[in-house]
Every structure is written in C-alpha cells, then in structure tokens.
Coordinates of C-alpha atoms in Angstrom, one line a residue:
M1 CA 15.9 31.5 -5.8
K2 CA 13.8 31.7 -9.0
T3 CA 12.6 28.2 -10.2
T4 CA 10.9 27.8 -13.7
I5 CA 8.0 25.3 -13.8
Y6 CA 8.3 21.7 -15.0
K7 CA 6.8 20.5 -18.2
W8 CA 4.0 18.8 -16.2
F9 CA 2.6 22.1 -15.3
C10 CA 1.6 22.6 -19.0
I11 CA 0.2 19.2 -19.1
I12 CA -1.9 19.7 -15.9
I13 CA -3.4 22.7 -17.3
A14 CA -4.1 21.0 -20.7
I15 CA -5.9 18.1 -19.2
G16 CA -8.4 20.4 -17.5
I17 CA -7.3 21.1 -14.0
M18 CA -7.7 24.8 -14.9
P19 CA -10.5 24.5 -17.4
A20 CA -10.9 28.3 -17.8
C21 CA -7.4 28.7 -19.2
D22 CA -6.8 28.6 -22.9
V23 CA -3.5 26.6 -23.4
L24 CA -3.0 28.6 -26.5
D25 CA -2.9 31.8 -24.5
L26 CA -0.3 30.6 -22.1
E27 CA 3.1 32.4 -21.6
P28 CA 6.1 30.4 -22.8
L29 CA 6.9 27.6 -20.4
D30 CA 10.0 29.3 -19.1
S31 CA 8.3 32.5 -18.0
Y32 CA 6.6 30.6 -15.1
T33 CA 8.8 31.6 -12.2
E34 CA 8.0 31.0 -8.7
P35 CA 6.6 34.7 -8.1
V36 CA 4.4 34.2 -11.0
I37 CA 3.1 30.8 -10.0
F38 CA 2.4 31.7 -6.2
S39 CA 0.8 35.0 -6.7
D40 CA -1.8 33.4 -8.7
A41 CA -4.5 31.2 -7.0
T42 CA -5.1 28.9 -10.1
L43 CA -1.5 28.3 -10.9
T44 CA -0.8 27.6 -7.2
E45 CA -3.8 25.1 -7.2
A46 CA -2.2 23.5 -10.3
Y47 CA 1.1 23.3 -8.5
V48 CA -0.3 21.6 -5.4
T49 CA -2.5 19.5 -7.5
K50 CA 0.7 17.8 -8.8
F51 CA 1.5 16.4 -5.4
Y52 CA -1.5 14.2 -5.7
T53 CA 0.4 12.1 -8.3
Y54 CA 3.6 11.6 -6.0
P55 CA 2.4 8.8 -3.6
K56 CA 3.1 5.3 -4.8
N57 CA 0.1 2.9 -5.1
G58 CA -0.5 -0.9 -5.2
Y59 CA -1.5 -0.7 -8.8
N60 CA 2.1 -0.3 -10.0
E61 CA 4.1 -3.2 -11.4
M62 CA 6.2 -3.3 -8.1
S63 CA 4.9 -2.9 -4.6
H64 CA 5.4 -4.0 -1.0
R65 CA 3.3 -7.1 -1.2
Y66 CA 6.2 -8.9 -3.0
F67 CA 8.4 -8.4 -0.1
C68 CA 6.5 -9.9 2.7
D69 CA 4.4 -13.2 3.1
E70 CA 1.6 -12.1 0.8
A71 CA 3.2 -12.8 -2.5
M72 CA 6.2 -13.3 -4.8
S73 CA 6.8 -11.2 -8.0
N74 CA 6.4 -13.5 -11.1
F75 CA 9.3 -11.7 -12.5
N76 CA 12.9 -10.5 -11.3
N77 CA 12.3 -6.9 -12.1
S78 CA 14.3 -4.5 -10.1
D79 CA 16.1 -7.6 -8.5
A80 CA 12.8 -8.5 -6.8
W81 CA 13.6 -12.2 -6.4
Q82 CA 17.1 -11.4 -4.7
I83 CA 15.5 -8.9 -2.3
E84 CA 12.6 -11.3 -1.6
Q85 CA 14.9 -14.0 -0.6
T86 CA 18.0 -12.4 1.2
G87 CA 17.0 -8.8 1.7
Y88 CA 18.0 -5.6 0.3
T89 CA 21.8 -4.1 0.4
P90 CA 22.9 -0.5 0.0
D91 CA 23.9 -1.3 -3.6
M92 CA 20.8 -3.4 -4.4
M93 CA 17.7 -1.6 -3.3
G94 CA 15.3 -2.3 -6.2
F95 CA 11.8 -1.0 -5.3
F96 CA 13.2 0.6 -2.1
N97 CA 15.3 2.7 -3.8
M98 CA 13.1 5.8 -3.0
W99 CA 15.3 8.1 -1.2
K100 CA 16.1 10.5 -4.0
E101 CA 12.5 10.3 -5.4
Y102 CA 11.0 11.2 -2.1
Y103 CA 13.4 13.9 -1.3
T104 CA 12.8 15.4 -4.7
N105 CA 9.1 15.3 -3.8
I106 CA 9.7 17.1 -0.5
K107 CA 12.0 19.7 -2.3
N108 CA 9.1 20.6 -4.5
I109 CA 6.7 20.9 -1.6
N110 CA 9.3 23.1 0.3
I111 CA 9.3 25.4 -2.9
F112 CA 5.7 26.0 -2.0
F113 CA 6.4 27.0 1.6
N114 CA 9.3 29.0 0.6
N115 CA 6.8 31.2 -1.2
M116 CA 4.5 31.9 1.6
E117 CA 4.7 35.5 1.2
N118 CA 2.9 35.2 -2.0
V119 CA 0.7 32.3 -1.1
E120 CA -0.7 34.6 1.9
K121 CA -2.3 36.8 -0.7
I122 CA -4.6 34.1 -2.0
P123 CA -8.0 34.6 -0.8
E124 CA -9.6 32.2 1.6
P125 CA -10.7 29.5 1.7
S126 CA -8.4 28.4 -1.0
R127 CA -5.2 29.5 0.9
S128 CA -5.9 27.5 4.0
I129 CA -6.9 24.4 1.9
L130 CA -3.7 24.8 -0.3
I131 CA -1.3 25.1 2.8
G132 CA -3.1 22.2 4.3
E133 CA -2.7 19.9 1.4
A134 CA 1.0 20.8 1.1
T135 CA 1.5 20.3 4.8
F136 CA -0.3 16.8 4.5
F137 CA 1.9 15.7 1.5
R138 CA 5.1 16.6 3.2
A139 CA 4.2 14.7 6.4
F140 CA 3.1 11.8 4.3
F141 CA 6.5 11.6 2.6
Y142 CA 8.4 11.9 5.9
M143 CA 6.3 9.2 7.5
D144 CA 7.1 6.8 4.7
L145 CA 10.7 7.6 4.7
I146 CA 11.1 6.9 8.5
S147 CA 9.0 3.8 8.3
H148 CA 11.7 2.5 5.9
F149 CA 14.8 4.0 6.9
G150 CA 14.3 5.0 10.5
G151 CA 15.3 8.6 11.3
V152 CA 16.2 10.8 8.2
P153 CA 17.4 14.4 7.6
L154 CA 14.4 16.5 8.4
I155 CA 14.5 19.2 5.7
T156 CA 12.0 21.9 5.5
R157 CA 13.5 24.4 3.2
T158 CA 15.2 24.4 -0.1
F159 CA 19.0 24.8 -0.6
E160 CA 21.2 26.6 -3.1
L161 CA 24.0 24.5 -4.8
D162 CA 26.5 26.3 -2.7
D163 CA 24.7 26.3 0.5
P164 CA 27.1 25.2 3.3
E165 CA 24.3 23.6 5.2
M166 CA 23.4 21.2 2.5
M167 CA 25.0 18.3 3.9
V168 CA 23.0 17.4 6.9
E169 CA 22.9 14.6 9.5
R170 CA 20.0 12.3 10.2
D171 CA 17.5 13.4 12.7
S172 CA 16.3 10.7 15.1
Y173 CA 13.2 8.6 14.5
D174 CA 11.4 10.2 17.3
V175 CA 12.1 13.8 16.2
C176 CA 11.0 13.0 12.7
A177 CA 7.8 11.2 13.9
E178 CA 6.8 14.0 16.2
F179 CA 7.2 16.5 13.3
V180 CA 4.9 14.2 11.2
V181 CA 2.3 14.1 13.7
S182 CA 2.5 17.9 14.2
E183 CA 2.0 18.5 10.5
F184 CA -0.9 16.3 10.1
E185 CA -2.5 18.0 13.0
K186 CA -1.9 21.4 11.4
A187 CA -3.2 20.0 8.0
A188 CA -6.4 18.7 9.8
Q189 CA -7.1 22.2 11.1
L190 CA -6.8 23.7 7.6
L191 CA -8.5 21.0 5.5
P192 CA -12.4 20.9 5.2
V193 CA -14.4 18.0 6.5
N194 CA -15.9 17.5 3.0
Q195 CA -14.8 17.8 -0.6
S196 CA -17.4 17.8 -3.3
G197 CA -18.0 18.7 -7.0
S198 CA -14.8 19.2 -8.9
N199 CA -12.8 18.9 -5.5
F200 CA -14.0 15.5 -4.7
G201 CA -11.2 13.2 -4.0
R202 CA -9.0 16.0 -2.6
L203 CA -7.7 15.8 0.9
T204 CA -10.0 16.3 3.8
K205 CA -9.8 16.8 7.7
G206 CA -10.4 13.0 8.1
A207 CA -7.6 11.9 6.0
A208 CA -5.1 14.1 7.9
L209 CA -6.5 12.7 11.3
A210 CA -6.5 9.2 10.0
Y211 CA -2.8 9.4 8.9
K212 CA -1.9 11.1 12.2
A213 CA -3.5 8.1 14.0
R214 CA -1.5 5.7 11.8
M215 CA 1.8 7.4 12.4
L216 CA 1.1 7.5 16.3
L217 CA 0.3 3.7 15.9
Y218 CA 3.6 3.3 14.2
M219 CA 5.4 5.1 17.1
A220 CA 3.9 3.1 19.8
S221 CA 4.6 -0.3 18.1
P222 CA 7.4 -2.5 19.6
L223 CA 10.1 -1.4 16.8
N224 CA 9.8 2.3 17.8
N225 CA 8.8 1.9 21.4
P226 CA 11.0 -0.6 23.0
S227 CA 10.1 0.4 26.6
N228 CA 6.4 0.0 25.8
D229 CA 5.7 3.6 26.8
R230 CA 1.9 3.7 27.7
S231 CA 1.4 7.3 26.8
K232 CA 2.3 6.4 23.2
W233 CA -0.7 3.9 22.9
E234 CA -2.9 6.5 24.7
A235 CA -2.2 9.0 21.9
A236 CA -2.8 6.5 19.1
A237 CA -6.1 5.4 20.6
K238 CA -7.0 9.2 21.1
A239 CA -6.2 10.0 17.5
C240 CA -8.5 7.2 16.2
E241 CA -11.4 8.6 18.4
E242 CA -10.9 12.0 16.5
V243 CA -11.5 10.3 13.3
F244 CA -14.7 8.5 14.7
A245 CA -15.8 11.9 16.3
L246 CA -16.2 13.4 12.7
N247 CA -19.3 11.0 12.3
K248 CA -18.5 11.0 8.6
Y249 CA -17.4 7.5 7.7
S250 CA -19.1 4.0 8.0
L251 CA -18.1 0.6 6.9
D252 CA -19.1 -0.2 3.5
P253 CA -21.8 -3.1 3.5
S254 CA -20.0 -4.9 0.8
Y255 CA -16.3 -5.8 1.3
K256 CA -16.2 -6.7 -2.5
D257 CA -17.8 -3.4 -3.8
L258 CA -15.9 -1.0 -1.8
F259 CA -12.8 -1.4 -3.8
Y260 CA -14.6 -0.5 -7.0
N261 CA -16.8 2.4 -5.6
H262 CA -15.1 5.8 -5.2
Q263 CA -18.3 7.0 -3.3
S264 CA -18.0 4.4 -0.7
P265 CA -18.6 5.7 2.8
E266 CA -15.6 3.8 4.1
I267 CA -13.1 5.5 2.1
I268 CA -11.1 8.3 3.9
F269 CA -8.3 8.9 1.3
Q270 CA -8.1 7.6 -2.3
R271 CA -6.5 8.1 -5.5
L272 CA -9.1 8.5 -8.3
F273 CA -8.7 7.2 -12.0
D274 CA -10.8 7.5 -15.0
T275 CA -10.7 5.1 -18.1
E276 CA -8.6 7.8 -19.9
H277 CA -6.1 8.2 -17.2
G278 CA -6.4 4.8 -15.6
H279 CA -4.2 2.2 -14.4
W280 CA -3.0 -1.3 -15.7
F281 CA -3.5 -3.4 -12.8
N282 CA -5.6 -6.1 -14.7
W283 CA -2.8 -6.3 -17.3
Y284 CA -0.2 -6.7 -14.8
N285 CA -2.1 -9.1 -12.7
Q286 CA -4.6 -11.1 -14.7
P287 CA -3.5 -14.8 -15.4
N288 CA -1.6 -15.6 -18.6
G289 CA -4.7 -17.1 -20.2
Y290 CA -6.5 -13.7 -19.9
L291 CA -3.4 -12.1 -21.5
G292 CA -2.1 -10.9 -18.1
W293 CA 1.3 -10.9 -16.7
S294 CA 0.4 -12.8 -13.3
Y295 CA 2.7 -10.4 -11.5
T296 CA 1.2 -11.2 -8.0
C297 CA 2.0 -14.9 -7.3
I298 CA 0.2 -15.1 -3.9
T299 CA 1.8 -17.5 -1.6
Q300 CA 0.1 -20.6 0.0
E301 CA 0.9 -19.2 3.4
M302 CA -1.1 -16.2 2.5
V303 CA -4.0 -18.3 1.0
D304 CA -4.1 -20.4 4.3
S305 CA -4.3 -17.2 6.4
Y306 CA -8.0 -17.1 5.5
E307 CA -10.0 -18.9 8.3
M308 CA -12.6 -21.6 7.6
E309 CA -16.1 -20.5 8.0
D310 CA -16.3 -22.0 11.5
G311 CA -13.2 -19.9 12.5
T312 CA -10.7 -22.5 12.5
M313 CA -7.5 -22.5 10.4
P314 CA -7.1 -24.6 7.2
D315 CA -5.4 -27.9 7.5
V316 CA -2.6 -28.3 5.1
T317 CA -1.4 -31.7 6.0
P318 CA -3.2 -33.4 3.2
Y319 CA -1.2 -31.5 0.6
L320 CA 2.4 -32.1 2.1
D321 CA 3.2 -35.2 0.5
A322 CA 4.0 -34.6 -3.3
S323 CA 4.1 -38.4 -3.9
N324 CA 0.5 -38.8 -2.7
P325 CA -1.5 -35.8 -4.0
S326 CA -4.8 -35.3 -2.1
D327 CA -8.1 -35.1 -3.9
K328 CA -9.5 -33.0 -1.1
Y329 CA -10.7 -29.6 -2.6
P330 CA -8.4 -27.1 -0.7
W331 CA -10.4 -23.9 -0.9
A332 CA -14.0 -24.9 0.3
N333 CA -15.9 -23.0 3.0
R334 CA -13.4 -20.2 3.6
D335 CA -13.8 -16.6 5.0
P336 CA -15.7 -14.9 2.3
R337 CA -13.0 -12.4 1.9
F338 CA -10.9 -15.1 0.4
Y339 CA -13.0 -15.3 -2.7
V340 CA -13.0 -11.5 -3.0
T341 CA -9.1 -11.5 -2.9
V342 CA -7.7 -14.6 -4.4
V343 CA -8.1 -16.5 -7.8
C344 CA -7.7 -20.1 -7.5
D345 CA -8.2 -23.0 -9.9
G346 CA -11.7 -23.4 -10.8
Q347 CA -13.1 -20.2 -9.6
N348 CA -15.1 -18.0 -12.1
F349 CA -13.0 -15.1 -13.0
V350 CA -13.9 -12.5 -15.7
N351 CA -15.7 -14.7 -18.1
R352 CA -14.7 -18.3 -17.4
P353 CA -13.3 -20.7 -14.7
A354 CA -9.6 -20.1 -13.9
E355 CA -7.4 -23.1 -15.2
Y356 CA -4.2 -23.5 -13.3
W357 CA -4.2 -27.3 -13.6
V358 CA -1.8 -29.4 -15.3
N359 CA -2.5 -32.9 -16.9
E360 CA -0.9 -36.1 -15.6
D361 CA 1.3 -36.1 -18.7
G362 CA 3.2 -33.3 -17.2
K363 CA 3.2 -31.6 -20.7
T364 CA -0.2 -30.2 -21.2
G365 CA -2.5 -28.0 -18.9
G366 CA -5.1 -25.5 -18.6
L367 CA -5.4 -22.1 -20.2
D368 CA -3.7 -20.5 -17.2
S369 CA -1.0 -23.1 -16.5
E370 CA 2.6 -23.3 -17.5
Y371 CA 1.5 -25.5 -20.4
S372 CA -1.0 -23.1 -21.8
G373 CA -1.1 -22.2 -25.5
T374 CA -1.4 -18.4 -24.5
E375 CA 1.8 -17.0 -23.2
N376 CA 2.7 -19.7 -20.9
W377 CA 5.8 -17.9 -19.8
N378 CA 3.6 -15.5 -18.0
Y379 CA 1.9 -18.2 -15.8
S380 CA 1.6 -17.6 -12.1
K381 CA 4.4 -19.6 -10.4
S382 CA 2.2 -20.2 -7.3
H383 CA -0.9 -21.0 -9.4
Y384 CA -2.8 -18.2 -7.6
S385 CA -3.5 -14.8 -8.7
I386 CA -5.0 -11.6 -7.2
R387 CA -8.8 -10.9 -7.5
K388 CA -8.8 -7.9 -5.2
F389 CA -8.8 -4.7 -7.2
A390 CA -9.2 -6.3 -10.6
S391 CA -12.0 -5.1 -12.7
E392 CA -13.8 -8.2 -14.1
D393 CA -15.6 -6.2 -16.7
I394 CA -12.2 -5.8 -18.5
T395 CA -11.8 -8.6 -21.0
A396 CA -8.9 -7.1 -22.9
P397 CA -6.6 -5.9 -20.2
R398 CA -3.9 -4.7 -22.6
A399 CA -6.2 -2.5 -24.4
T400 CA -8.4 -1.3 -21.5
R401 CA -7.3 0.8 -18.5
A402 CA -9.2 0.3 -15.2
S403 CA -10.8 3.1 -13.3
N404 CA -11.4 1.8 -9.8
P405 CA -9.7 3.9 -7.1
W406 CA -6.6 3.2 -5.1
I407 CA -7.7 3.4 -1.4
Y408 CA -4.8 4.7 0.8
C409 CA -6.9 4.8 4.0
R410 CA -10.4 3.5 5.0
L411 CA -12.3 3.0 8.1
A412 CA -11.7 -0.6 8.6
E413 CA -8.0 0.2 9.1
V414 CA -8.8 2.9 11.7
Y415 CA -10.9 0.4 13.6
L416 CA -8.1 -2.1 13.8
N417 CA -5.7 0.6 14.6
Y418 CA -7.9 1.4 17.5
A419 CA -8.3 -2.3 18.5
E420 CA -4.5 -2.7 18.6
A421 CA -4.1 0.5 20.7
K422 CA -6.9 -0.4 23.2
Y423 CA -5.4 -3.9 23.6
N424 CA -2.1 -2.3 24.5
L425 CA -3.9 -0.1 26.9
G426 CA -5.5 -3.2 28.8
D427 CA -9.0 -2.4 27.5
E428 CA -9.5 -5.9 25.8
A429 CA -13.3 -5.5 25.7
T430 CA -13.0 -2.5 23.3
A431 CA -10.3 -4.2 21.4
R432 CA -12.7 -7.2 20.8
E433 CA -15.6 -4.7 19.9
Y434 CA -13.7 -3.2 17.1
V435 CA -12.1 -6.3 15.6
N436 CA -15.7 -7.8 15.7
K437 CA -17.0 -4.9 13.9
V438 CA -14.7 -5.7 10.9
R439 CA -15.4 -9.4 11.1
A440 CA -19.2 -8.7 11.1
R441 CA -19.0 -7.1 7.7
A442 CA -16.8 -9.9 6.5
R443 CA -19.7 -12.4 6.8
D444 CA -21.2 -10.8 4.0
G445 CA -24.8 -11.0 5.4
R446 CA -24.6 -14.7 6.5
D447 CA -25.2 -16.0 9.9
G448 CA -23.3 -18.7 11.6
I449 CA -19.9 -18.0 10.1
L450 CA -16.7 -16.3 11.2
P451 CA -17.6 -16.3 14.8
D452 CA -16.6 -13.3 17.0
V453 CA -13.3 -13.0 18.7
T454 CA -13.6 -14.0 22.4
V455 CA -10.1 -14.6 23.4
S456 CA -7.9 -12.4 25.7
G457 CA -4.3 -11.9 26.5
G458 CA -1.7 -12.8 23.9
D459 CA -4.2 -14.7 22.0
L460 CA -6.2 -11.5 21.4
L461 CA -3.1 -9.7 20.1
K462 CA -2.5 -12.4 17.5
K463 CA -6.2 -12.2 16.5
I464 CA -5.9 -8.5 16.0
Q465 CA -2.7 -8.9 13.9
H466 CA -4.3 -11.9 12.0
E467 CA -7.6 -9.8 11.2
R468 CA -5.4 -7.0 10.0
K469 CA -3.5 -9.2 7.7
V470 CA -6.7 -10.6 6.1
E471 CA -8.9 -7.4 6.1
L472 CA -6.1 -5.2 4.7
A473 CA -4.5 -7.9 2.5
F474 CA -2.5 -6.3 -0.5
E475 CA -3.3 -2.7 0.5
E476 CA 0.3 -1.9 1.3
H477 CA 0.0 -2.6 5.1
R478 CA 1.6 -5.9 5.7
W479 CA 5.2 -4.9 4.9
Y480 CA 5.0 -2.2 7.5
D481 CA 3.1 -4.1 10.1
V482 CA 5.6 -7.1 10.1
R483 CA 8.4 -4.7 10.8
R484 CA 6.8 -2.6 13.4
W485 CA 5.6 -5.8 15.3
K486 CA 9.0 -7.2 14.9
I487 CA 7.8 -10.6 13.8
G488 CA 9.7 -10.9 10.5
K489 CA 11.7 -14.0 11.7
E490 CA 8.5 -15.8 12.5
T491 CA 6.5 -14.7 9.4
Q492 CA 9.0 -13.9 6.6
S493 CA 11.6 -16.5 6.9
G494 CA 11.7 -20.3 5.6
Q495 CA 10.1 -21.9 2.6
F496 CA 7.2 -20.4 0.9
H497 CA 4.8 -22.4 -1.3
G498 CA 2.4 -22.6 -4.2
M499 CA -0.2 -25.3 -5.2
V500 CA 0.1 -27.9 -7.9
I501 CA -3.2 -28.9 -9.4
I502 CA -3.1 -32.2 -11.4
R503 CA -5.9 -33.3 -13.5
K504 CA -6.6 -36.8 -14.2
A505 CA -8.0 -38.3 -17.4
D506 CA -11.4 -38.6 -15.9
G507 CA -11.5 -34.8 -15.0
S508 CA -10.9 -35.2 -11.3
K509 CA -8.2 -33.1 -9.6
V510 CA -5.6 -33.8 -6.9
Y511 CA -3.6 -31.2 -5.1
T512 CA -0.1 -31.0 -3.6
L513 CA 2.2 -28.0 -2.5
K514 CA 5.1 -27.0 -4.3
D515 CA 8.2 -25.1 -3.1
L516 CA 8.0 -21.7 -4.4
Q517 CA 10.8 -19.5 -2.7
K518 CA 13.0 -19.8 0.3
R519 CA 13.6 -16.6 2.2
T520 CA 15.5 -15.4 5.2
F521 CA 14.8 -12.4 7.6
E522 CA 17.2 -10.9 10.1
D523 CA 16.5 -8.2 12.6
H524 CA 18.2 -5.5 10.6
H525 CA 15.9 -6.1 7.9
N526 CA 13.2 -4.2 9.9
L527 CA 14.8 -1.1 8.4
V528 CA 16.0 -0.5 4.8
P529 CA 19.5 0.4 4.2
L530 CA 20.4 4.0 3.0
P531 CA 21.6 3.8 -0.6
S532 CA 25.3 3.8 -1.0
K533 CA 25.0 6.7 -3.5
E534 CA 23.4 8.9 -0.9
I535 CA 26.1 8.2 1.7
N536 CA 28.8 8.6 -0.8
K537 CA 27.4 12.2 -1.5
N538 CA 26.9 13.1 2.1
S539 CA 29.6 11.8 4.6
K540 CA 27.2 12.8 7.5
L541 CA 24.8 10.2 6.7
I542 CA 25.4 7.2 9.0
Q543 CA 24.3 3.6 7.6
N544 CA 21.8 1.7 9.3
P545 CA 23.1 -1.2 11.7
G546 CA 23.7 -4.5 9.7
Y547 CA 24.5 -3.1 6.4
N548 CA 28.0 -1.7 6.6

C-alpha cells in the first residue's frame, strides 16, 4: 500500500525540524510516498517526530480532572456536566470519545512498522532510536486505551479497505497489557539514556522504563487483579527499581519550580513548548478578572484534601451552616503544596490578590466574582481556580502563550508507585520510606510541618493514596487511580461543594460552603463504554457491562 504524506509533514519541515532542507526545493506534497519517506533518515525522523504531538495533555480545554473529585468544568463543553454528574453513555462520550483518534494514531505508527525493510537501511544509531520512539508511542496509546475501555482490538498492522480481517474482536485486558509491557521493554533497549542538544525532550530509556512501571502497577491494582496475584506487585516494584538504577533522576528541590523548569532533574518525560508554539493554559484557567475563563473550578473536596501543617485534616464543620457563615479563615496553615496548586480568595496571584468575594448586598462583588465588571459570566463557580501550571508572569493571557512544559511522568510518581507496590508486598517500611521522601520535599525546607507517615496496615494504604492525590494533583493521574483502586463510589459520588465568601461593610469576611454539583458513580463507570458508532461499524465488538 502506498500512502501519501499528510499536509502536516510539510509544516514540520517548515518549522525547522529539518533545518537543512529548503522548503522551496521540496518535491510536490503528493510525491512523498512511503518508500520515499522511509528510505530517507531525515524524512523518517520527521514522520516519527509527529508522534510527539499525538498524546493529550492537561493544558487542553478538557482533561480528566473534570471527571473526578478534583474539579468541575466551568462550562458544559462536550457534555461535560452531564458526564460529570451521571457518567458517560455509548452515545454521549464527550471528552472520552477517543477511540477513533487513538486508532488513527496507532495506524500511523503501524505504517512506520510496515516499512521496516526501508527503515532498516537507516544508519545507526538513528535507526534504533526511531524504532524505539515508534514502539514507545504505540504502547503509550494502547496503555491509555485499555485504561479507559478494558481490552481492545490489538492491531499491529495496517489494513486495506477490502481486507477480510479488518473486523476484529477485542483482545483481553491481560493480553493487551502484556503487549504494552513488552513494547515498553523493547523501547527501553533501543532508546538512549540521555537526549541532549537539538534532541533534548525526545524519549529516553528512563521514559520507557517509567511507563512500563506504571503499566505494571495498573495491572496489579484491584480493578485488573481481583485475585491480588502477588507476582504482579513484584513485577511493578522491580520495574520501579529499574528506573532508580539509572541514577539519572532526583526530586526537584522546589515543588513549585519544577512545573516551569524543563531542565528539572525530576522530569522523566515531558512535552516542550516555546512562546511561539505555546499553550493557552492561562487563558483557559485564570479567573475572569484576569480575562481568563476559569475552566478549572476546583472542588472544596479537593481543597480539603490538603492537610494542615501538623498533619491533621481540615475541619469543615464551621462552614456547613449557610445561615451562620463562619469568620474563621479557611485556608491558613495548609500543606505548602496547597498554595502552589490552588488560587483562593485573598491570595496574591499574578499582580494582585484574587477577589472571589461578594458583598452583603448580593449584587456586587470582587474582580473575580460573579458580580465583577469584567466578564462575570466566566467566574469560577466554586470560587477557586488552579494555580499549578499557570505562568504568573503572563498578564495578558489571551495575547501571550505560555511555554512551561507539560510533564507526563516524573520521579515523585515513580516513588509513589513503588510505595504502593511495596505496601502490597508486605514491605511497609519501604513503603513509608518512599512516601516520606515525597513529603520531605513538600515541606519546602521548613521544619516541624507535615510529619512523616508512621501508620501501618490499611491506614498506610490510605496515606499512600492520599499522598498521591495531593502530590500529583491535576497531573492526569487521579481519574485513573480512582478507577484502578475501585473507590469511585466513595470518592466520586454525592454532593460536591464550592465556597462562598461574603465581605461585610467593614471589610471583614465570612465563609460558608455552597452546593456545586451532585454526582453519581456506579461500578460500571470504572470503564468507559465503547462508542456506539464503533460497535455499529464492527459487530464483533462487545460493549462493556452496564452500557447496553
């Protein structure tokens, strides 16, 4: 099969991935057939480089954080509110309508593998690295597919339109997961330990090993390991140790700074941006008074996941009675990560204190409230916004793209993966050690706060899960974690809240909770339904339980 290259290929050349090429000297677009592309190292590298743009990231308008207890979407784009409240259906997938997109990505990667006869002619080390990158990304997409849908058709070649084998059944979760692990292992053998110069930011051996460790952790988790097979936890722990054995990564001294520093020693895999080809996270998420859209309405439940400095949990009791608001300031003396992650009323943000308050008259309010004179329709419905990832040097979010990287994987996650695996192997001392490594950094150099975790048994597991929720907040982990732990009925059901801040005539403030959104969660929501369109096209696809 001969396939012409897509228009994006010319764009990649034009923006400098192949700086030695003169765009004006290129052959016409339709002349780039597969044999031409894959017999040329530079053209093949450009083809593979496109794969780096495929993975979703949390800087997009929609992400997983809206569909777990972290946040509510400020707008009903892609049926977000219905899905947040009652779950997806085969005909209402919204953000989760990813089946076609992911299989298109996999098809494009399979085209690369279909041309191995030509790829094998590319000189080393480029050949091995390109194969390693393609192998990694195919595993990446299958991992995400099975984390959403369970077992899926495992397709490793392209099909002609009249191919009788095009209609395929779903493979089991275990078959798919084992394939993913083997592909990450293969990628780790082919990729370099370090990437530097113009290749900085491309995949490394560490990225492949870290993703193998994540896949093995998911495989060992209750959703996918109902018999609690010990060997699966052993494999997950060993995979984490392989990452540690590289002696390449270390925790960034600053939790705050690592999200803005693409050179952070903690980062294992990231997507790089620059100001020309940047992202609009600030525009989407800054409060309305800053001309943002307040997309991420952080829930009170997420806010109250951040411990007090002494390690106790916040007491919400004073704020429960709307008829008697409390004058107790709700956000004092919290885990330092709270102030890095959340914008709440009165905190300095960008160039002034955030103003989510409303006056006693119920008709006027602060710059970031529903009564603001600045685009009040964009106010945060929870009266919280997200600070994590926001570039606070950007004062005109609609005119300036941000350039901080999106971090797909970092060392703190691998530490917490390891802690979870070691706990399930009965090695509680090591589990506590690695959780406490993460907590030590969270103290931000201060003594006497966030005491070490010392509990054991079921309480230790809860501490590990809690630390993961806070440390990795809004980094596209929580949605997956809730489902693989099978805790959705506990954490995703019921009434979710925001905070009302009322400013009195004398300038003092009182606080009370407000109902934000009521949600339900059933066991079948641990998996996403297959889209009806896909089942209608392929009768061999069987729908997930609970969605028929």
